[in-house]
CSV table of C-alpha atoms and ligand atoms in Angstrom, one decimal:
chain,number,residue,atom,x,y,z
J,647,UNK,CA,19.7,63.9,4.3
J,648,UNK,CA,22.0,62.2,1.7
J,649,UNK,CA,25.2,61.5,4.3
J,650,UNK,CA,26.6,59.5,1.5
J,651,UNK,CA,26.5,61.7,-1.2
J,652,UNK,CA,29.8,63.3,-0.5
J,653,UNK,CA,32.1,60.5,-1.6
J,654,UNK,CA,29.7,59.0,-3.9
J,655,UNK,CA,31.7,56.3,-6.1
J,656,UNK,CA,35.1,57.3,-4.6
J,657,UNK,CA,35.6,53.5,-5.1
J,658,UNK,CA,33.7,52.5,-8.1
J,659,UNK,CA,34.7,49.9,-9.4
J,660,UNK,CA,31.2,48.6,-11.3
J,661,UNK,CA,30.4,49.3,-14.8
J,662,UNK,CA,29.5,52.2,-15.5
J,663,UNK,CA,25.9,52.4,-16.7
J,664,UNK,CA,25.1,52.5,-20.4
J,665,UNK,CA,25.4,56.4,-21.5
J,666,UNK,CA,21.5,56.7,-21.4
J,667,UNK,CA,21.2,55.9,-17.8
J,668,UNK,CA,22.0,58.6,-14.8
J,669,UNK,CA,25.9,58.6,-14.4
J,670,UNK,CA,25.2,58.2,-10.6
J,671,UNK,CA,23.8,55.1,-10.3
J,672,UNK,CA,24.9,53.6,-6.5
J,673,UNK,CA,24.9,49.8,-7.7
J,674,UNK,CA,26.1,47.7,-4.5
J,675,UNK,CA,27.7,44.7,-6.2
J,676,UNK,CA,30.9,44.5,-4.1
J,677,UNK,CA,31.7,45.9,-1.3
J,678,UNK,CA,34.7,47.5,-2.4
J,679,UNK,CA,32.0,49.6,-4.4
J,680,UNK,CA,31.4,52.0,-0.8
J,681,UNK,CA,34.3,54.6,0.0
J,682,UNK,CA,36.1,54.1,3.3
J,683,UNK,CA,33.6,56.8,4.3
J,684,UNK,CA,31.1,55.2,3.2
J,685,UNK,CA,31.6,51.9,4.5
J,686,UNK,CA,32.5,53.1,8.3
J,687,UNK,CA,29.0,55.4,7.9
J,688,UNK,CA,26.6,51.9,6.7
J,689,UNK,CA,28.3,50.0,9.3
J,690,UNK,CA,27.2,52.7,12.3
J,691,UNK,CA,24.2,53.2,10.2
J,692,UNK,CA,23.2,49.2,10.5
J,693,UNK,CA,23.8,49.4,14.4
J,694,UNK,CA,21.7,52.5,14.7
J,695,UNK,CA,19.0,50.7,13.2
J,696,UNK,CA,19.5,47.9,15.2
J,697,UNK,CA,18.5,50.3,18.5
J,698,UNK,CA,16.2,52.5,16.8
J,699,UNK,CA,13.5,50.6,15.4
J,700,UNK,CA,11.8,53.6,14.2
J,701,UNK,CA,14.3,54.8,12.1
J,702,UNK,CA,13.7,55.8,9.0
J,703,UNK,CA,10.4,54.2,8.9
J,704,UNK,CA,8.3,55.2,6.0
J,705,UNK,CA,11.0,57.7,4.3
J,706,UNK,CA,11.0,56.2,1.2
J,707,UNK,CA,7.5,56.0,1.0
J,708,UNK,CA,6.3,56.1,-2.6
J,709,UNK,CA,9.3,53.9,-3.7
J,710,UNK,CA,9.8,50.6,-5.0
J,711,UNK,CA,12.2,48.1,-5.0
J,712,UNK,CA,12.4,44.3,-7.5
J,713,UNK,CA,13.9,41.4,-6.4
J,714,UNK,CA,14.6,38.4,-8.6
J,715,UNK,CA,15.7,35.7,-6.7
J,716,UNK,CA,17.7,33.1,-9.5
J,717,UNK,CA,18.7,31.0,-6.2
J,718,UNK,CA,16.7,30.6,-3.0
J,719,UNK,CA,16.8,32.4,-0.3
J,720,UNK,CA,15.9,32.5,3.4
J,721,UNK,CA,17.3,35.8,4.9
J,722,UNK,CA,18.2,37.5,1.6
J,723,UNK,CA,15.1,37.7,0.5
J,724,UNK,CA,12.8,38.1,4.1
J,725,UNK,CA,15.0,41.0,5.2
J,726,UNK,CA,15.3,42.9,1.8
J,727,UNK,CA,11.3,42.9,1.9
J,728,UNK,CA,11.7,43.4,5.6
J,729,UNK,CA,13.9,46.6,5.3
J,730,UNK,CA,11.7,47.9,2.4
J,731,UNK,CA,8.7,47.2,4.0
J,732,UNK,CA,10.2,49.0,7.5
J,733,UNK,CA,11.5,52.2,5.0
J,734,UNK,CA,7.8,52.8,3.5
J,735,UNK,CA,9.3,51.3,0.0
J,736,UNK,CA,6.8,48.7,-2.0
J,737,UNK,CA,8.8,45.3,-3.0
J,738,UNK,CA,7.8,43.3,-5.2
J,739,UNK,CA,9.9,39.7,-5.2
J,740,UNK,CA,10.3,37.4,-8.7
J,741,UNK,CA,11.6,33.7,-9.2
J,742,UNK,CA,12.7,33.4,-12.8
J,743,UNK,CA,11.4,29.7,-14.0
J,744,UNK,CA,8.7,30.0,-10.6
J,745,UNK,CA,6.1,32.2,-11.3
J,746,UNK,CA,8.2,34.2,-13.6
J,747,UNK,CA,10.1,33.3,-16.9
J,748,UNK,CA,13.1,31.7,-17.6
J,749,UNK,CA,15.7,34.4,-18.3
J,750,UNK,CA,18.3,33.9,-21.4
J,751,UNK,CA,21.7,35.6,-20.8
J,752,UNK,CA,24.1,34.8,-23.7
J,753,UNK,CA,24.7,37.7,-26.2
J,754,UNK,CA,23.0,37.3,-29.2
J,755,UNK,CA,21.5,34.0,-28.4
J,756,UNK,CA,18.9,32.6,-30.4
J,757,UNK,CA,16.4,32.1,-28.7
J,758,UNK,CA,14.5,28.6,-29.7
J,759,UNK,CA,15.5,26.6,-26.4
J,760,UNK,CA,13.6,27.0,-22.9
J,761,UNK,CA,13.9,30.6,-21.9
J,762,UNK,CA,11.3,32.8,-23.2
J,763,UNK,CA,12.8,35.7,-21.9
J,764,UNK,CA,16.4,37.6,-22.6
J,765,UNK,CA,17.7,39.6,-19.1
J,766,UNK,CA,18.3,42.6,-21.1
J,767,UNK,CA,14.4,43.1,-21.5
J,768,UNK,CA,14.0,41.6,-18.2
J,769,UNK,CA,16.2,43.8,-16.2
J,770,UNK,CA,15.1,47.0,-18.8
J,771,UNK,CA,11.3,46.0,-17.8
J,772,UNK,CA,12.1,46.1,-14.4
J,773,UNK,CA,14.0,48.9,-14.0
J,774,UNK,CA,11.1,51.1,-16.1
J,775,UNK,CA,9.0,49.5,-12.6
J,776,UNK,CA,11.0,50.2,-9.4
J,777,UNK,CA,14.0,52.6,-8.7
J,778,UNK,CA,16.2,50.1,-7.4
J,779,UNK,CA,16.4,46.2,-8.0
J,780,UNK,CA,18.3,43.4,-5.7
J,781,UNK,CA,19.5,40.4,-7.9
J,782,UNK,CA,20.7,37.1,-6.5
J,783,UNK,CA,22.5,35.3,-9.4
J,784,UNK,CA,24.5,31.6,-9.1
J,785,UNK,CA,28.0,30.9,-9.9
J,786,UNK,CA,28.4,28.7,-13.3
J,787,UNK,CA,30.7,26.4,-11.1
J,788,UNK,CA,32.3,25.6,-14.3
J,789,UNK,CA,34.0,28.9,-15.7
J,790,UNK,CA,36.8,29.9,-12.7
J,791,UNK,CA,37.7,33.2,-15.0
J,792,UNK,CA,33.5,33.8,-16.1
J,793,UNK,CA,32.4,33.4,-11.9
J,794,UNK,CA,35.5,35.5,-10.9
J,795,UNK,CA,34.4,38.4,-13.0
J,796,UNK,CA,31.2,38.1,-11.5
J,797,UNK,CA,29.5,38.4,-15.2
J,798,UNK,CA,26.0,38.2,-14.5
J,799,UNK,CA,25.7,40.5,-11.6
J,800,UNK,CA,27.8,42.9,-14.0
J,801,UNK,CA,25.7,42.2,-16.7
J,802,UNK,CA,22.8,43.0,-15.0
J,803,UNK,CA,24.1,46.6,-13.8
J,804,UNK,CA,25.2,47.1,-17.0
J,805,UNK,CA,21.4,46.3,-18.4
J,806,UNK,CA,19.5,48.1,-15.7
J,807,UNK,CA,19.0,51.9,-15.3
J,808,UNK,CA,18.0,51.9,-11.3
J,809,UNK,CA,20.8,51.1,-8.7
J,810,UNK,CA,21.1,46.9,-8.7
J,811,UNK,CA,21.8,45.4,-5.2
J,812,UNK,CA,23.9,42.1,-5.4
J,813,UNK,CA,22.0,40.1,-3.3
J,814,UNK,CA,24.5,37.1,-3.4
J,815,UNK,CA,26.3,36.0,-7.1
J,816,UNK,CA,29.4,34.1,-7.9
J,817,UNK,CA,32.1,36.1,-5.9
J,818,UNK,CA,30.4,38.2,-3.6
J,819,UNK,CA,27.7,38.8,-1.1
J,820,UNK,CA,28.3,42.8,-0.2
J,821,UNK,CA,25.0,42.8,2.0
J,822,UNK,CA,26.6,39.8,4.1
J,823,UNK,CA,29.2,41.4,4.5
J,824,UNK,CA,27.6,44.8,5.3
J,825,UNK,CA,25.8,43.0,8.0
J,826,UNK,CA,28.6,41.2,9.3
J,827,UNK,CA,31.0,44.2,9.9
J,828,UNK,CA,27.8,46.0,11.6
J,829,UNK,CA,28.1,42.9,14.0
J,830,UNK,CA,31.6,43.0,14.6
J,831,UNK,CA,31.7,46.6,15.3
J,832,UNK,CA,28.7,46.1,17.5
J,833,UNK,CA,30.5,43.4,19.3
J,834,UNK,CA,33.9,44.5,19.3
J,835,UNK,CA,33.8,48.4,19.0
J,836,UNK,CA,34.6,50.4,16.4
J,837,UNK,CA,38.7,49.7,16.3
J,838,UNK,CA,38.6,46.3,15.2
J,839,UNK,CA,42.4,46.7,14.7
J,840,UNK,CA,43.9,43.2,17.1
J,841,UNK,CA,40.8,41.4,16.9
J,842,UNK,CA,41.3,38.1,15.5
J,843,UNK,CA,38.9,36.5,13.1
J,844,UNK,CA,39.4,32.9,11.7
J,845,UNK,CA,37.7,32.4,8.9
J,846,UNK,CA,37.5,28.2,8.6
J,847,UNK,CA,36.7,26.0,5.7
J,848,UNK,CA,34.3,23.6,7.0
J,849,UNK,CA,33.1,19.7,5.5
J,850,UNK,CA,29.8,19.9,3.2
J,851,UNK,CA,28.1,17.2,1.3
J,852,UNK,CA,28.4,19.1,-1.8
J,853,UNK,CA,30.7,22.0,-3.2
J,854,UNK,CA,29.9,25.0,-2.5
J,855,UNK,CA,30.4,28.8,-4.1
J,856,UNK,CA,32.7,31.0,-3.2
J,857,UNK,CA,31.1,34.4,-3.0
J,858,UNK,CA,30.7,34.3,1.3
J,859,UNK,CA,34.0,33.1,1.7
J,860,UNK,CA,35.4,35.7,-0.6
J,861,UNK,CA,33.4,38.6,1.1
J,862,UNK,CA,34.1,37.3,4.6
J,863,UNK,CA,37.6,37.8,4.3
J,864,UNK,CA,37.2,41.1,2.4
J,865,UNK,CA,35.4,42.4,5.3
J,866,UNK,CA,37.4,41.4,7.9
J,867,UNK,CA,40.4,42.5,6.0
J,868,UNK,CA,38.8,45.8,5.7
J,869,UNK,CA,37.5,46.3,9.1
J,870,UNK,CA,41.4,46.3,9.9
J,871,UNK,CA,41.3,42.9,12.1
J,872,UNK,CA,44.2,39.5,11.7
J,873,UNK,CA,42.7,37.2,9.8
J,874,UNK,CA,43.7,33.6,9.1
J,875,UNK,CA,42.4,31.8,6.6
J,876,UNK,CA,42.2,27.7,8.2
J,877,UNK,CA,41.8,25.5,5.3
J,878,UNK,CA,43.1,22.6,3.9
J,879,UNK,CA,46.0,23.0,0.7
J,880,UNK,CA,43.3,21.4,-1.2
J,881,UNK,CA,40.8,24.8,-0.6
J,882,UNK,CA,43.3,27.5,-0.5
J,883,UNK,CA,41.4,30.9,-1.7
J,884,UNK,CA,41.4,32.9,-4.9
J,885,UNK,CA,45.3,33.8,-5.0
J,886,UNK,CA,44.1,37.7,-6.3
J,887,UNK,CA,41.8,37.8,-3.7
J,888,UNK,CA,43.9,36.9,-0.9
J,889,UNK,CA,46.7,39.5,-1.8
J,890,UNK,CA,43.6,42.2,-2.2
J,891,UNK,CA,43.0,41.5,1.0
J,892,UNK,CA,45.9,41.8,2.3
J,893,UNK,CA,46.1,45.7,0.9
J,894,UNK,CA,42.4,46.3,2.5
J,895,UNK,CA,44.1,44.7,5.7
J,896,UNK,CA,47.2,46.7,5.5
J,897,UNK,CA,45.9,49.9,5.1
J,898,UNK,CA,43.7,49.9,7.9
J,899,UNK,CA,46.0,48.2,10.2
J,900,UNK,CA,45.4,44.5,10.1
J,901,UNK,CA,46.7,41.7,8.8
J,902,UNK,CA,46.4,38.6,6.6
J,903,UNK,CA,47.9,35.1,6.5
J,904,UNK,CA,46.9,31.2,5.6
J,905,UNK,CA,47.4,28.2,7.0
J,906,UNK,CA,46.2,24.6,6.8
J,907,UNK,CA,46.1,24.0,10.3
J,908,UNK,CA,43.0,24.1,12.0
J,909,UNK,CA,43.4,24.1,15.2
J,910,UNK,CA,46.2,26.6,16.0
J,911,UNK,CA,44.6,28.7,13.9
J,912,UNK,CA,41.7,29.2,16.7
J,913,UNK,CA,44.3,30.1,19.1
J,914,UNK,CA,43.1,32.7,21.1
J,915,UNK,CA,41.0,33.8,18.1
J,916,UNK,CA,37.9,36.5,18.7
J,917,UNK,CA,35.9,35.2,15.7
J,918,UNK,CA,35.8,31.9,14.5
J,919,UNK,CA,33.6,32.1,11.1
J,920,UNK,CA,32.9,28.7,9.4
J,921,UNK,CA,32.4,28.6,5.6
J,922,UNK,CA,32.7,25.2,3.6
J,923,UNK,CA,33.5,26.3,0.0
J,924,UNK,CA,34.5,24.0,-3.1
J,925,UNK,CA,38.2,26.1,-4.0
J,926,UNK,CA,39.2,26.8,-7.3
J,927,UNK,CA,39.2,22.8,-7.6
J,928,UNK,CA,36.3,22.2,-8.1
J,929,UNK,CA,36.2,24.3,-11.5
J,930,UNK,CA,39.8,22.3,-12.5
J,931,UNK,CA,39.3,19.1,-11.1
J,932,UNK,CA,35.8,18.4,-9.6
J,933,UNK,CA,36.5,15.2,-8.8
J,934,UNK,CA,39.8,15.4,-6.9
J,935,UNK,CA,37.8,18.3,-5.0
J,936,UNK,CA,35.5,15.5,-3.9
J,937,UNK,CA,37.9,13.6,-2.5
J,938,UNK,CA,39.8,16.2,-0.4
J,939,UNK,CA,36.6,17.6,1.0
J,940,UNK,CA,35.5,14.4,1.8
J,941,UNK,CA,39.4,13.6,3.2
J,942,UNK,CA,38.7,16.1,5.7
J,943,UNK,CA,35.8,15.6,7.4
J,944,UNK,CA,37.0,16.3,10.5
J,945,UNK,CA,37.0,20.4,10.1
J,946,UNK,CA,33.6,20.2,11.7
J,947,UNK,CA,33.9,22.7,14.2
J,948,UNK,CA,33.4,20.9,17.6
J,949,UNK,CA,33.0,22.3,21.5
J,950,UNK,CA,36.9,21.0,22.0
J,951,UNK,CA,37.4,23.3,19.3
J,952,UNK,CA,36.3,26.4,20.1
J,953,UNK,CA,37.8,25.7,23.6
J,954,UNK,CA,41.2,26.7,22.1
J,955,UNK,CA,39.7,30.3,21.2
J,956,UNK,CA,39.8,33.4,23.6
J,957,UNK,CA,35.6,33.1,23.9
J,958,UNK,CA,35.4,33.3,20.5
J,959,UNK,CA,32.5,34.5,18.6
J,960,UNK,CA,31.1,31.8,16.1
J,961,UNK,CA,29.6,32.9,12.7
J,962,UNK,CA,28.2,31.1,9.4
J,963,UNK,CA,26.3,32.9,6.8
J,964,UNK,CA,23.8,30.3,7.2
J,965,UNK,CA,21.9,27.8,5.9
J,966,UNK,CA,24.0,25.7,8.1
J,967,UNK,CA,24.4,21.5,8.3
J,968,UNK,CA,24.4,20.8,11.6
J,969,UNK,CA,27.1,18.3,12.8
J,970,UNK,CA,28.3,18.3,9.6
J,971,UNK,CA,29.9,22.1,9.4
J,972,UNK,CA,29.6,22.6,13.1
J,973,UNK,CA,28.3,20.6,16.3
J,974,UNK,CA,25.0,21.0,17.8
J,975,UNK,CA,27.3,21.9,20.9
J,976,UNK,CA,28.8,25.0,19.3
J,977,UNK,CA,25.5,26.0,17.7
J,978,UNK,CA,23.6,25.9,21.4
J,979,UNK,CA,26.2,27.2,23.0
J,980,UNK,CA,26.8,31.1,24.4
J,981,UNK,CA,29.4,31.5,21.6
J,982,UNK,CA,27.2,31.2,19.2
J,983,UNK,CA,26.0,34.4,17.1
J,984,UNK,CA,25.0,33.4,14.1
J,985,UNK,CA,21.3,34.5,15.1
J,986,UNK,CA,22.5,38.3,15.9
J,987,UNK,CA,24.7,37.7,12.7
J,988,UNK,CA,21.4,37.1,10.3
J,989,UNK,CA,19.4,39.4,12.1
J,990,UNK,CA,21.7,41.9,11.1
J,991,UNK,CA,20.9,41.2,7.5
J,992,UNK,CA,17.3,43.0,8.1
J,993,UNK,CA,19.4,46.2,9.7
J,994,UNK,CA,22.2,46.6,7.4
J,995,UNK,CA,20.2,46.0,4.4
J,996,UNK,CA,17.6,49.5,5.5
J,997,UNK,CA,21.2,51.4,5.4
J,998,UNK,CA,22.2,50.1,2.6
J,999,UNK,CA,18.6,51.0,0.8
J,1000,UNK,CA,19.1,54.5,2.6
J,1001,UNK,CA,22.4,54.9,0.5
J,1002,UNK,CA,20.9,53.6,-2.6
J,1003,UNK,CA,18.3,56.1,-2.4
J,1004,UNK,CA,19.9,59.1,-0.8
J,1005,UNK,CA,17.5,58.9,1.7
F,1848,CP,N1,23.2,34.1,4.3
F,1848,CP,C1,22.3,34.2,3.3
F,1848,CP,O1,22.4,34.9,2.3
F,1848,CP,O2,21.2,33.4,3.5
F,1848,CP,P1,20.1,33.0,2.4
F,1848,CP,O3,20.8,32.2,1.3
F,1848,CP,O4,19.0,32.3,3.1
F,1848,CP,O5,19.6,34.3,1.8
């Protein structure tokens, strides 16, 4: 049974598919792209699985799903096979420039450098293949305006003619953030309306994207929680995105606010969620965003810490630097849930294949 088919693109903000392509194509590339409905049903749908390992096994038998993988993975990629694998679906996963060819994106390029191969025959290959494809693209780290129109993933749904799965580009990670609200609502219950989430830059060795940060805050503002952004002035969000968030937080109940103050931030928080990101900075003034990451070293997240929170919750995305984001203490410790948080990926990501496909 199709138990998202009623609301179906109520919020549908992707492209719409070129006019020879179904007109109901579910691409996932945000995940303002699910209806409240929607949303509320994945999330109940990713703990189900998480208790039922039998469901829906084998009821997309006879389907396929691509990958293409244009940044590595760990969990992305072992629980999107996973959850196809689990569902009955074949998978079959590509590296452009590892095994497969380099891909060519510019419009009307001509084509005498290194790629052999333009996405639009790529994607239009792939889609003849499979009947829904998950794409992890990288942020340019150079174009602010190109990275927060999330162009490739776009131009990808707009190339393909099966459902595309963002599997992680420039400004968004929607099965992250599937997974994460399926934790939280495990966790917390299902009114996650007074639960305080911190979401905390953290020191990196190198710059990093923005697309977990951006989703992390969109789900938490969307499950309805108070969420404070910690970070220093130097790594304040995405302006747009932060008063976004604060809609999706007022209309379900929550709340959203920024500060550059660390540790009172973690007051009595629920959730303390540790991102590093490199900020618009590091598109306007790499250098300078050097420096204040490096000036601020000390937003590791330490024991002492997460002593300030009400038994907080800790969360990262992972890959994580030990002792460099967080403390091995923190990590070892019983707050710690970043393992339930990634094995989440593997149950969300079966609901959200389920949705694709109208299973
Ligand atoms: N959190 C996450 O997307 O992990 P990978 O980069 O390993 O897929």
């Amino acid at each position: 049974m199709d138990v998202y088919n009623a609301d179906l693109n109520a919020h549908s903000p992707s492209p719409s598919p070129p006019s020879d392509t179904p007109p109901d194509l579910r691409h996932v590339l945000q995940i303002d792209d699910f209806s409240d409905a929607t949303w509320d049903a994945l999330r109940h749908a990713a703990v189900a699985h998480r208790h039922d390992e039998t469901r829906g096994a084998g009821t997309a038998a006879g389907t396929s799903l691509g990958l293409v993988f244009l940044n590595p993975s760990l969990r992305t990629r072992t629980s999107m096979e996973g959850a196809a694998t689990h569902l009955g679906a074949h998978h079959t996963t590509l590296v452009p420039g590892d095994g497969s060819w380099d891909l060519e994106w510019e419009e009307g390029a001509v084509m005498d450098g290194n790629a052999p191969e333009h996405v639009k025959e790529a994607i239009g290959v792939l889609s003849r293949y499979h009947d829904a494809l998950g794409v992890r693209v990288f942020a340019s780290g150079i174009d602010y305006a190109a990275d927060a129109r999330d162009t490739l993933i776009r131009t990808i749904a707009e190339v393909a003619s099966v459902p595309v799965v963002n599997l992680e580009s420039a400004w968004a990670h929607p099965c992250q953030g599937l997974s994460d609200a399926a934790l939280l609502t495990e966790r917390f219950g299902d009114d996650l309306t007074d639960k305080k989430f911190v979401l905390s830059w953290a020191p990196h060795p190198k710059p990093l994207p923005m697309a977990v940060p951006n989703t992390a805050l969109r789900t938490a503002a969307r499950c309805g929680m108070d969420v404070t952004v910690a970070r220093p002035n130097s790594h304040a969000l995405d302006p747009d995105l932060m008063a976004e968030a604060q809609s999706m937080a007022d209309a379900q109940g929550g709340s959203v606010a920024a500060t550059s103050h660390q540790a009172a931030a973690v007051d009595d928080a629920d959730v303390v969620y540790a991102k590093s990101w490199g900020g618009p900075l590091m598109y306007t003034d790499p250098e300078g965003e050097s420096e204040a990451r490096a000036a601020h070293a000390d937003w590791c997240i330490t024991e002492a810490l997460m002593a300030r929170t009400d038994d907080a919750a800790f969360l990262h995305c992972l890959p994580v630097r030990r002792n460099v984001v967080v403390d091995d203490a923190v990590l070892d410790s019983p707050h710690a849930a970043h393992l339930d948080q990634a094995e989440y990926r593997l149950h969300a990501q079966k609901a959200l294949l389920e949705y694709v496909w109208g299973l």
